[in-house]
Short mmCIF file of C-alpha atoms in Angstrom, two decimals:
data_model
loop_
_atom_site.label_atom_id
_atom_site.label_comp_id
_atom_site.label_asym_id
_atom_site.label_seq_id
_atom_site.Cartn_x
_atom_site.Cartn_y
_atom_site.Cartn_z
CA UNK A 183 -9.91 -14.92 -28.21
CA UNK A 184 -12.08 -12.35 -26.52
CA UNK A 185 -15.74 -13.56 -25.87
CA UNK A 186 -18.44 -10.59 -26.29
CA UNK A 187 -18.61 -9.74 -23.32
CA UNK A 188 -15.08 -8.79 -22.97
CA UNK A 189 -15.16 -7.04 -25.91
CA UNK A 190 -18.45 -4.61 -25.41
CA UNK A 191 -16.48 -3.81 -21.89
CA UNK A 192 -12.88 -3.27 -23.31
CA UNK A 193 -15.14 -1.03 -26.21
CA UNK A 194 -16.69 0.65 -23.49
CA UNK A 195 -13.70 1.73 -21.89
CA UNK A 196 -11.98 2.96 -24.80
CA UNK A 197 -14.90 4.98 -25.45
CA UNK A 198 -14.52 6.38 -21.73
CA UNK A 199 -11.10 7.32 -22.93
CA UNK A 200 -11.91 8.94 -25.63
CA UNK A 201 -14.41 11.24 -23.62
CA UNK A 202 -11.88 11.89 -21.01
CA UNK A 203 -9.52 13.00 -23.36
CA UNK A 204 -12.00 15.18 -25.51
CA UNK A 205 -13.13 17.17 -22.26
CA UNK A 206 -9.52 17.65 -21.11
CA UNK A 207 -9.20 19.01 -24.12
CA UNK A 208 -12.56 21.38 -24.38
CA UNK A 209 -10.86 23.02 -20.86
CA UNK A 210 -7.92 23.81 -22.47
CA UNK A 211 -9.22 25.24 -25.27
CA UNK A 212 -11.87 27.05 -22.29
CA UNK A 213 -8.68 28.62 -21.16
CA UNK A 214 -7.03 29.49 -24.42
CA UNK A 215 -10.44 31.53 -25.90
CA UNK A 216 -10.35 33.42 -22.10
CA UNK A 217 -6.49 34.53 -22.55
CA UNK A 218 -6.59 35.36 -26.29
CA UNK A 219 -9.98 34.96 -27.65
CA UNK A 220 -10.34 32.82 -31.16
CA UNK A 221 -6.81 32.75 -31.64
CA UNK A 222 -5.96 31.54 -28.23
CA UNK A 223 -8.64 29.15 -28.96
CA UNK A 224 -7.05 28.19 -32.14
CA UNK A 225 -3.76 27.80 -30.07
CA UNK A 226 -4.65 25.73 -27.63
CA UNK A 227 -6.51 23.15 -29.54
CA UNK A 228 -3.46 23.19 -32.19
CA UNK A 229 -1.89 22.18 -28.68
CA UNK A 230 -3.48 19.33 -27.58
CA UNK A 231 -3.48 18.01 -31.69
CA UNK A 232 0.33 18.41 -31.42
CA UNK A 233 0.37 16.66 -28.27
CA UNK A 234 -0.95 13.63 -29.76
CA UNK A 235 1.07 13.22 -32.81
CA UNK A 236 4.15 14.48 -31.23
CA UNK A 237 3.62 13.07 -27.45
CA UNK A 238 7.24 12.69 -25.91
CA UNK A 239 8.14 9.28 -25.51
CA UNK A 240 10.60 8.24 -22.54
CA UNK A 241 12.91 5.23 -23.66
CA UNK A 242 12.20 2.07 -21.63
CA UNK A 243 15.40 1.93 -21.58
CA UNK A 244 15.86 5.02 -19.11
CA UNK A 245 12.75 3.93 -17.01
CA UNK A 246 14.74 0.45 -16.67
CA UNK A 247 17.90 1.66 -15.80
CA UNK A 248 16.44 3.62 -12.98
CA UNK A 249 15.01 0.61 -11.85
CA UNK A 250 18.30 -1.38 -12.13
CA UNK A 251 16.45 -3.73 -14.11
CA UNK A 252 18.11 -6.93 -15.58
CA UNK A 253 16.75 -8.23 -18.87
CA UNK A 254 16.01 -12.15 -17.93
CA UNK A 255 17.71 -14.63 -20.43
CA UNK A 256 15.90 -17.49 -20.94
CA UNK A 257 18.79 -20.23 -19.27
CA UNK A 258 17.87 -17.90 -16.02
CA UNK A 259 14.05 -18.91 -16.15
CA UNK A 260 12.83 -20.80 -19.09
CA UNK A 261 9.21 -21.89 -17.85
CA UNK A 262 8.78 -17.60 -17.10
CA UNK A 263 10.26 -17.35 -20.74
CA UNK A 264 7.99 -19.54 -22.37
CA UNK A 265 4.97 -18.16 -20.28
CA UNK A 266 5.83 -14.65 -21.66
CA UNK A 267 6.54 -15.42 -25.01
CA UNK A 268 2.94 -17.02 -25.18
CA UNK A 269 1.20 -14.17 -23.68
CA UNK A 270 3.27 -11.80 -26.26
CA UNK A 271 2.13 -14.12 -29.42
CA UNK A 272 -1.67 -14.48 -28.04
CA UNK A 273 -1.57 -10.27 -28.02
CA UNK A 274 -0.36 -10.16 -31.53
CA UNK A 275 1.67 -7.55 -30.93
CA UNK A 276 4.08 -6.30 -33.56
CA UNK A 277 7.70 -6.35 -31.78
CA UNK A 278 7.80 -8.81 -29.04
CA UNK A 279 8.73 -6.72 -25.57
CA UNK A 280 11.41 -7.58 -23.24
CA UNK A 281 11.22 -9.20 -20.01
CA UNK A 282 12.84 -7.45 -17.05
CA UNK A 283 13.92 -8.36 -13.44
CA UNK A 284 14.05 -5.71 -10.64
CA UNK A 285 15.36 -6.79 -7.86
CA UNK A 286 13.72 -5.78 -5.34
CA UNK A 287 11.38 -6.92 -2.76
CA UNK A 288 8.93 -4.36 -3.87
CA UNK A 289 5.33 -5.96 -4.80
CA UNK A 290 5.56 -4.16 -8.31
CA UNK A 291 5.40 -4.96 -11.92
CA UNK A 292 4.78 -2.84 -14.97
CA UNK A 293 4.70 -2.31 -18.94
CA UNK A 294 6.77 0.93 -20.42
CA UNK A 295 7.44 2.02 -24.06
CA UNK A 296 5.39 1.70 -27.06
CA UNK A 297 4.47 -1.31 -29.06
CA UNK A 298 7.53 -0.84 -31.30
CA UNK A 299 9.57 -0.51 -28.54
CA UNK A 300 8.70 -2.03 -25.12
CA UNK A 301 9.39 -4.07 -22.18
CA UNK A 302 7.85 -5.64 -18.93
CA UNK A 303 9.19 -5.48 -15.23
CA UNK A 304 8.56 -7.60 -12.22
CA UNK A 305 10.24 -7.47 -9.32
CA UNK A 306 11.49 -10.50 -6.87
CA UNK A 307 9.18 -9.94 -4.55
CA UNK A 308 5.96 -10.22 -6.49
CA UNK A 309 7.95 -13.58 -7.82
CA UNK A 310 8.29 -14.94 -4.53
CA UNK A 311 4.29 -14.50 -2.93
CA UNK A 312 2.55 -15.14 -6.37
CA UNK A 313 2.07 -19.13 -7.59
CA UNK A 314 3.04 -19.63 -11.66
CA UNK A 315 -1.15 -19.47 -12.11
CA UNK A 316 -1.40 -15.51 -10.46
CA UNK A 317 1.75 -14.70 -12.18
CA UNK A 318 0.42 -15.32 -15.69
CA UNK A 319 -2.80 -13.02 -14.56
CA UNK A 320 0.07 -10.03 -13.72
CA UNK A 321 2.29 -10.73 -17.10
CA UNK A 322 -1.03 -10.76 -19.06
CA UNK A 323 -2.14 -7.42 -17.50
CA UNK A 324 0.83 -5.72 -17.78
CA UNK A 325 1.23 -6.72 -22.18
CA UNK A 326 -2.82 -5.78 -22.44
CA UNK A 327 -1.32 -2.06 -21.65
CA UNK A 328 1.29 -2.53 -24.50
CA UNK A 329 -1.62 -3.84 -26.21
CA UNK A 330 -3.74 -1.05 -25.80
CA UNK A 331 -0.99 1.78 -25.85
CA UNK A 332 -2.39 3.15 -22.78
CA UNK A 333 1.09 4.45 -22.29
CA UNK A 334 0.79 6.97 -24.87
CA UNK A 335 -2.84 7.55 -23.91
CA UNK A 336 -1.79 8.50 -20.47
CA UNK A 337 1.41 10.44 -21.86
CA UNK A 338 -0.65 12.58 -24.03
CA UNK A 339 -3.45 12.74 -20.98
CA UNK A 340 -0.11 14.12 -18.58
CA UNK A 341 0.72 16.39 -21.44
CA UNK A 342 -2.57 18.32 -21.53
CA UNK A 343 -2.61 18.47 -17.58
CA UNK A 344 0.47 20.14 -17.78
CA UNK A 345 -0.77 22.77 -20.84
CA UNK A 346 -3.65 23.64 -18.36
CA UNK A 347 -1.45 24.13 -15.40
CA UNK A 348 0.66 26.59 -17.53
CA UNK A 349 -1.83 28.56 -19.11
CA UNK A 350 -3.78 28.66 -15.79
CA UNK A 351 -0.49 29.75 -13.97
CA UNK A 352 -0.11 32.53 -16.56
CA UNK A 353 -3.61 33.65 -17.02
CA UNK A 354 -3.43 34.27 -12.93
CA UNK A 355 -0.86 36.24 -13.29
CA UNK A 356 -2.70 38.21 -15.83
CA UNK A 357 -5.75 38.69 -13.90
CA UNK A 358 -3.72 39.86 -11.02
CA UNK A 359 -1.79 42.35 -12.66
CA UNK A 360 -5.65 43.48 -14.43
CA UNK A 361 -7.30 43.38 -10.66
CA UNK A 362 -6.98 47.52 -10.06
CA UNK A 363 -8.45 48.42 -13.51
CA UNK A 364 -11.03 45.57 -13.03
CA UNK A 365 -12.13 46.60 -9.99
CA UNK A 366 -12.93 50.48 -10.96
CA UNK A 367 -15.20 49.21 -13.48
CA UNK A 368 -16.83 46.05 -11.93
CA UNK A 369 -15.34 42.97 -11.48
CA UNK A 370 -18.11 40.38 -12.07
CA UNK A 371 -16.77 38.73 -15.02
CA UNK A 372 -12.86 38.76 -13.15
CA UNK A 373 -14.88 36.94 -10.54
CA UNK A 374 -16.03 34.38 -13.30
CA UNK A 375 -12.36 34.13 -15.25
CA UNK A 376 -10.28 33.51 -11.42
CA UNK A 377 -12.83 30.34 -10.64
CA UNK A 378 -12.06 29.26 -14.00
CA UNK A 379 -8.71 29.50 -14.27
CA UNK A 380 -8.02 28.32 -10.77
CA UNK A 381 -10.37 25.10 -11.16
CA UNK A 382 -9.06 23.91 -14.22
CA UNK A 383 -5.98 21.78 -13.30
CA UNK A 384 -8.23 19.80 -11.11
CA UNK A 385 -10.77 19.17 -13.29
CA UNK A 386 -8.49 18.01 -15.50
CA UNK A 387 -6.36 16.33 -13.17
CA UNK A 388 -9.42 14.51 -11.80
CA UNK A 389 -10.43 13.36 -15.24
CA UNK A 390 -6.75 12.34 -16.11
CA UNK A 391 -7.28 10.25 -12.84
CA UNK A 392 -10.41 8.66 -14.11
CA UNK A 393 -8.71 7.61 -17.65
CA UNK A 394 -5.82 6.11 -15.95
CA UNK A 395 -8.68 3.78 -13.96
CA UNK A 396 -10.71 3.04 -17.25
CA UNK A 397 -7.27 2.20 -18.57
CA UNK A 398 -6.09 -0.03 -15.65
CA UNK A 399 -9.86 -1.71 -15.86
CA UNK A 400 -9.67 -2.45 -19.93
CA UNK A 401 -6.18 -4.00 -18.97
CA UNK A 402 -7.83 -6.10 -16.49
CA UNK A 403 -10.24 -7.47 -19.23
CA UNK A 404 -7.52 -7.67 -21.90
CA UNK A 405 -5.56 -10.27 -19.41
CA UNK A 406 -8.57 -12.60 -19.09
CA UNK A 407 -9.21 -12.86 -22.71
CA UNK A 408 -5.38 -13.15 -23.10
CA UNK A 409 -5.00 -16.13 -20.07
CA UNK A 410 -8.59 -17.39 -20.48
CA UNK A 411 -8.33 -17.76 -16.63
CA UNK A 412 -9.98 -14.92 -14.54
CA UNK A 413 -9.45 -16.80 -11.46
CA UNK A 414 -5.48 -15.51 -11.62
CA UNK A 415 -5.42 -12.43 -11.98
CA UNK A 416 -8.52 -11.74 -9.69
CA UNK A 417 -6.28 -13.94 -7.16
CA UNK A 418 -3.18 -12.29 -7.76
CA UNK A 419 -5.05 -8.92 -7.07
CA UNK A 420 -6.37 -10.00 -3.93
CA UNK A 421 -3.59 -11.62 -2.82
CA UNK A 422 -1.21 -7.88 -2.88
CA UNK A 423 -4.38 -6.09 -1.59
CA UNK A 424 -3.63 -7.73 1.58
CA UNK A 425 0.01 -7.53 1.25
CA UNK A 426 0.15 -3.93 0.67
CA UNK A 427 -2.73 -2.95 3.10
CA UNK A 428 -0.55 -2.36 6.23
CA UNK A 429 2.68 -1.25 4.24
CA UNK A 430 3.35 2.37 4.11
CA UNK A 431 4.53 2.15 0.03
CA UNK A 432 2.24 2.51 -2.76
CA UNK A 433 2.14 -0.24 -5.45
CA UNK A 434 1.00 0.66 -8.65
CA UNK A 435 -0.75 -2.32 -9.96
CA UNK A 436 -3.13 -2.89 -7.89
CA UNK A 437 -5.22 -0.31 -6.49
CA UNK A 438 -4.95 -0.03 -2.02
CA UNK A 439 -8.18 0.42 -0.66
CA UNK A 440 -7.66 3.23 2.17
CA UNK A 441 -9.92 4.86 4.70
CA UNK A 442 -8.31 8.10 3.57
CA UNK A 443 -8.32 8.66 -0.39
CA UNK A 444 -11.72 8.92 -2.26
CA UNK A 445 -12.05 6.49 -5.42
CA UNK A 446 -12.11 9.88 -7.13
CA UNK A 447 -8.46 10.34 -5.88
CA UNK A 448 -6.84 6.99 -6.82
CA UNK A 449 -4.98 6.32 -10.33
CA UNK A 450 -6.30 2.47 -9.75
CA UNK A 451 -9.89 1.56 -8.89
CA UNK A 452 -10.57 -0.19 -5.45
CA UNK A 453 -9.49 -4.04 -5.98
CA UNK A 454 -12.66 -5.49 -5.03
CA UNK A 455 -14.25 -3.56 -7.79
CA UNK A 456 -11.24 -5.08 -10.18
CA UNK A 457 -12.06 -8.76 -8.90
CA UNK A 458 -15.65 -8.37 -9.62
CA UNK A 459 -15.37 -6.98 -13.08
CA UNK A 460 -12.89 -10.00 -13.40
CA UNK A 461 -14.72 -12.31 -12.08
CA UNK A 462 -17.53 -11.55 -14.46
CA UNK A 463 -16.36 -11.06 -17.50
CA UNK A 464 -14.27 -14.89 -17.35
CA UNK A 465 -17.42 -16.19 -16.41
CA UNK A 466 -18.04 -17.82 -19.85
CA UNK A 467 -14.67 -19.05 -20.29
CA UNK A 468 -14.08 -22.75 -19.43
CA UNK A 469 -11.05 -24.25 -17.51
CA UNK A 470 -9.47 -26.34 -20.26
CA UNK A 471 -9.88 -23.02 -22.54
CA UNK A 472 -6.80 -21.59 -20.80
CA UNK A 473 -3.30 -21.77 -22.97
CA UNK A 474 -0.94 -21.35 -20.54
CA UNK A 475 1.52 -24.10 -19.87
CA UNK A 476 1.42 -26.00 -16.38
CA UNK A 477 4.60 -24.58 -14.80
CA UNK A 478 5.85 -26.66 -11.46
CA UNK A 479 6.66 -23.78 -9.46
CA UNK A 480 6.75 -20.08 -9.25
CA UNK A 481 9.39 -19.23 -11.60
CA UNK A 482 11.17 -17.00 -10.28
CA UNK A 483 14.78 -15.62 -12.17
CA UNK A 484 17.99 -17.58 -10.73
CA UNK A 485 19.87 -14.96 -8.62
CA UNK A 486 22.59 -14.83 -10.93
CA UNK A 487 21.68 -12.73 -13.68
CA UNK A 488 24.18 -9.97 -13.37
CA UNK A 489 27.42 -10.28 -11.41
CA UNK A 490 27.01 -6.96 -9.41
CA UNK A 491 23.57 -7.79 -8.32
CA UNK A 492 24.12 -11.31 -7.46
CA UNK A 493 22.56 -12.06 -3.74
CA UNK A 494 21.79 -8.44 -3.52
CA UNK A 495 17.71 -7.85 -3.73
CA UNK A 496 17.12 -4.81 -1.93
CA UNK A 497 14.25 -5.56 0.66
CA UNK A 498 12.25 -2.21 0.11
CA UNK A 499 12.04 0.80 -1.95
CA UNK A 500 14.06 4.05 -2.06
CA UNK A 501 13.47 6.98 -3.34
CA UNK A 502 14.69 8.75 -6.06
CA UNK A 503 14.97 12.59 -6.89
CA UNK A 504 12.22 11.86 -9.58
CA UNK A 505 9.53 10.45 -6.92
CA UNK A 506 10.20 6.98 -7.97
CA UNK A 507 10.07 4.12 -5.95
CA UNK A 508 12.64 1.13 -7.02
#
């Protein structure tokens, strides 16, 4: 179970969320009072309430099949099984997800769906550098985000980015088509409108940014109270950091720390802030506190889990017309 201090920081974040949300939401309805007034107002907060009840959901499914994914069956990898199945029950979460196999030499792993319907992917190649101990850290991390439904807190945060990049796109074409009357009688306030409508997607998109790292750091602290074992994950995280840093493809769990991108910039925070928040908040858990089973060795899916892929991991990414990487 979580210890107190895991919880005041996973109710901190979720707080953080919250506020993220809320002011994504207060420049949409900026921009909808600007184009129409109260009823544009109205509008565009009947919007962003729509987009949270009625948020589109992509099946897993879909996202797997892109992926080539490979649903593991237990005969494949029973210790990975068992691990995942203990992780699922210690969440408490109401349908059990899937387990899924990319493979791929890819350093990747993540959670997609909601917790009705769900399921986790890891690839081969995060199989084959992590030991059973970091591998438990990933697995935990990833079911903390089914846990949390930051899926559907980032789908409805990607939904009001793109509201404001519409009605930003059309209220610049109003104000151009308004510029010759405006500028006969002073154009001041057109001034005023133009910096707000063309600063609004970023703002938003930098705040959608900063949600997506609150999200990835509450999933952090859901693994350890999950695991009861800091030490993995904050392992596991360090270990791809210097994997990844001299690769030229990004990997979404873990954060790369760059000479080029801001921390402002990044949809992950920097990993050694990660390890330290880690590190910190399994401070008070003991050693023999951990439930996870004492696997032998990395367990890693038998190649043969689908006739068409067998002895066929791909050693690197591709990409896709949808700007995925698989």
């Amino acid at each position: 179970m979580p210890n107190d201090h895991i919880t005041s920081n996973i109710r901190g974040n979720r707080i953080q969320s919250g506020l993220l949300i809320f002011g994504m939401a207060c420049v949409v309805a900026l921009i909808g009072y600007v184009l129409g007034g109260p009823l544009g107002f109205g509008l565009a907060i009947a919007t962003c309430l729509a987009m949270a009840f009625l948020s589109p959901r992509v099946s897993p499914q879909l996202v797997l099949k892109m992926y080539k994914a490979q649903e593991i069956p237990r005969s494949s990898s029973p210790e990975l099984i068992d691990l995942f199945a203990q992780l699922v029950q210690r969440a408490e979460l109401p349908v059990s997800p899937k387990l899924y196999y990319i493979p791929s030499r890819t350093l990747n792993a993540f959670a997609v769906g909601s917790q009705r319907d769900s399921a986790v992917a890891i690839t081969d190649g995060l199989l084959r550098i992590l030991n059973p101990r970091e591998v438990a850290g990933v697995l935990a991390h990833e079911v903390s985000h089914i846990r949390h439904k930051d899926m559907r807190v980032l789908g409805i945060a990607d939904g009001v980015s793109r509201i404001t990049g519409g009605l930003s796109q059309m209220g610049q074409l109003m104000l151009f088509l308004a510029v010759p009357s405006a500028m006969m009688n002073g154009g001041y306030m057109l001034l005023l409108v133009a910096i707000l409508l063309i600063s609004a997607p970023m703002i938003n998109n930098l705040m959608q940014l900063a949600l997506s790292r609150a999200r990835e750091f509450n999933a952090d602290l859901g693994a350890v109270a999950l695991t009861g074992d800091a030490g993995g994950l904050a392992s596991a995280l360090t270990k791809l950091e210097r994997a990844t840093s001299g690769g030229g493809f990004p990997w979404i769990f873990a954060g790369r720390k760059t000479q080029t991108t801001p921390a402002m910039l990044r949809t992950h925070p920097p990993t050694d802030e990660r390890v330290r928040r880690i590190i910190a908040a399994g401070e008070s858990f003991l050693a023999d506190q951990s439930v996870l089973p004492q696997l032998q060795h990395t367990p890693r899916p038998r190649q043969r889990l689908a006739p068409h892929d067998q002895n066929r991991v791909r050693k690197g990414p591709r990409w896709h017309v949808a700007g995925l990487w698989y």
